[in-house]
PDB file of C-alpha atoms in Angstrom:
ATOM      1  CA  UNK A 586     110.209 122.499  89.272  1.00 87.00           C
ATOM      2  CA  UNK A 587     106.725 121.037  89.509  1.00 89.00           C
ATOM      3  CA  UNK A 588     106.534 119.161  85.853  1.00 94.00           C
ATOM      4  CA  UNK A 589     110.215 117.616  86.337  1.00 96.00           C
ATOM      5  CA  UNK A 590     108.951 116.322  89.770  1.00 94.00           C
ATOM      6  CA  UNK A 591     105.505 114.751  88.392  1.00 95.00           C
ATOM      7  CA  UNK A 592     107.279 114.035  84.948  1.00 94.00           C
ATOM      8  CA  UNK A 593     109.819 111.359  86.859  1.00 94.00           C
ATOM      9  CA  UNK A 594     107.335 110.161  89.827  1.00 95.00           C
ATOM     10  CA  UNK A 595     104.691 108.924  87.658  1.00 96.00           C
ATOM     11  CA  UNK A 596     107.092 107.476  84.891  1.00 92.00           C
ATOM     12  CA  UNK A 597     108.993 105.704  87.407  1.00 92.00           C
ATOM     13  CA  UNK A 598     105.572 104.538  88.880  1.00 94.00           C
ATOM     14  CA  UNK A 599     103.543 103.840  85.931  1.00 93.00           C
ATOM     15  CA  UNK A 600     106.055 103.104  82.453  1.00 88.00           C
ATOM     16  CA  UNK A 601     107.207  99.511  82.055  1.00 78.00           C
ATOM     17  CA  UNK A 602     111.233  98.807  82.270  1.00 78.00           C
ATOM     18  CA  UNK A 603     110.750  97.115  79.218  1.00 77.00           C
ATOM     19  CA  UNK A 604     110.168  99.764  76.602  1.00 74.00           C
ATOM     20  CA  UNK A 605     109.342  97.251  73.871  1.00 80.00           C
ATOM     21  CA  UNK A 606     107.762  99.794  71.685  1.00 84.00           C
ATOM     22  CA  UNK A 607     108.402 103.655  71.268  1.00 85.00           C
ATOM     23  CA  UNK A 608     105.113 105.093  72.338  1.00 89.00           C
ATOM     24  CA  UNK A 609     103.373 103.577  75.512  1.00 89.00           C
ATOM     25  CA  UNK A 610     101.032 101.428  75.670  1.00 91.00           C
ATOM     26  CA  UNK A 611      97.117 101.912  76.729  1.00 94.00           C
ATOM     27  CA  UNK A 612      97.913 100.614  80.326  1.00 94.00           C
ATOM     28  CA  UNK A 613     100.820 102.853  80.425  1.00 94.00           C
ATOM     29  CA  UNK A 614      98.581 105.938  79.168  1.00 95.00           C
ATOM     30  CA  UNK A 615      96.144 105.168  81.591  1.00 97.00           C
ATOM     31  CA  UNK A 616      98.627 104.779  85.235  1.00 97.00           C
ATOM     32  CA  UNK A 617     100.293 108.177  83.679  1.00 96.00           C
ATOM     33  CA  UNK A 618      97.206 110.001  83.546  1.00 97.00           C
ATOM     34  CA  UNK A 619      95.909 108.984  86.862  1.00 98.00           C
ATOM     35  CA  UNK A 620      98.607 109.701  88.197  1.00 98.00           C
ATOM     36  CA  UNK A 621      99.355 112.886  87.285  1.00 97.00           C
ATOM     37  CA  UNK A 622      95.619 113.843  88.102  1.00 98.00           C
ATOM     38  CA  UNK A 623      96.203 112.338  91.818  1.00 97.00           C
ATOM     39  CA  UNK A 624      99.442 114.755  92.014  1.00 96.00           C
ATOM     40  CA  UNK A 625      97.537 117.593  90.976  1.00 96.00           C
ATOM     41  CA  UNK A 626      94.801 116.705  93.099  1.00 97.00           C
ATOM     42  CA  UNK A 627      97.336 116.682  96.460  1.00 96.00           C
ATOM     43  CA  UNK A 628      98.883 119.758  95.588  1.00 94.00           C
ATOM     44  CA  UNK A 629      96.007 121.969  95.151  1.00 96.00           C
ATOM     45  CA  UNK A 630      95.002 120.197  97.909  1.00 97.00           C
ATOM     46  CA  UNK A 631      97.859 120.711  99.918  1.00 97.00           C
ATOM     47  CA  UNK A 632      97.545 124.667  99.035  1.00 97.00           C
ATOM     48  CA  UNK A 633      93.871 125.282 100.070  1.00 97.00           C
ATOM     49  CA  UNK A 634      95.253 123.483 103.455  1.00 97.00           C
ATOM     50  CA  UNK A 635      97.932 126.219 103.321  1.00 97.00           C
ATOM     51  CA  UNK A 636      95.396 129.027 102.748  1.00 96.00           C
ATOM     52  CA  UNK A 637      93.017 128.312 105.066  1.00 95.00           C
ATOM     53  CA  UNK A 638      95.947 128.140 107.684  1.00 95.00           C
ATOM     54  CA  UNK A 639      97.362 131.216 107.115  1.00 94.00           C
ATOM     55  CA  UNK A 640      94.019 133.512 107.084  1.00 92.00           C
ATOM     56  CA  UNK A 641      93.397 131.975 110.472  1.00 79.00           C
TER      57      UNK A 641
END
């Protein structure tokens, strides 16, 4: 499912492996926000390309 893919991918990329604090740091939050936005944008673009290919 899309949510699980995004959560797993972005958490692996952005969350510190040390987990010193229970909350995400500002850097981790920024990274996660950018990661999710890019992931969703890429999914939307792929969907648009596939839709155009089906219309042709």
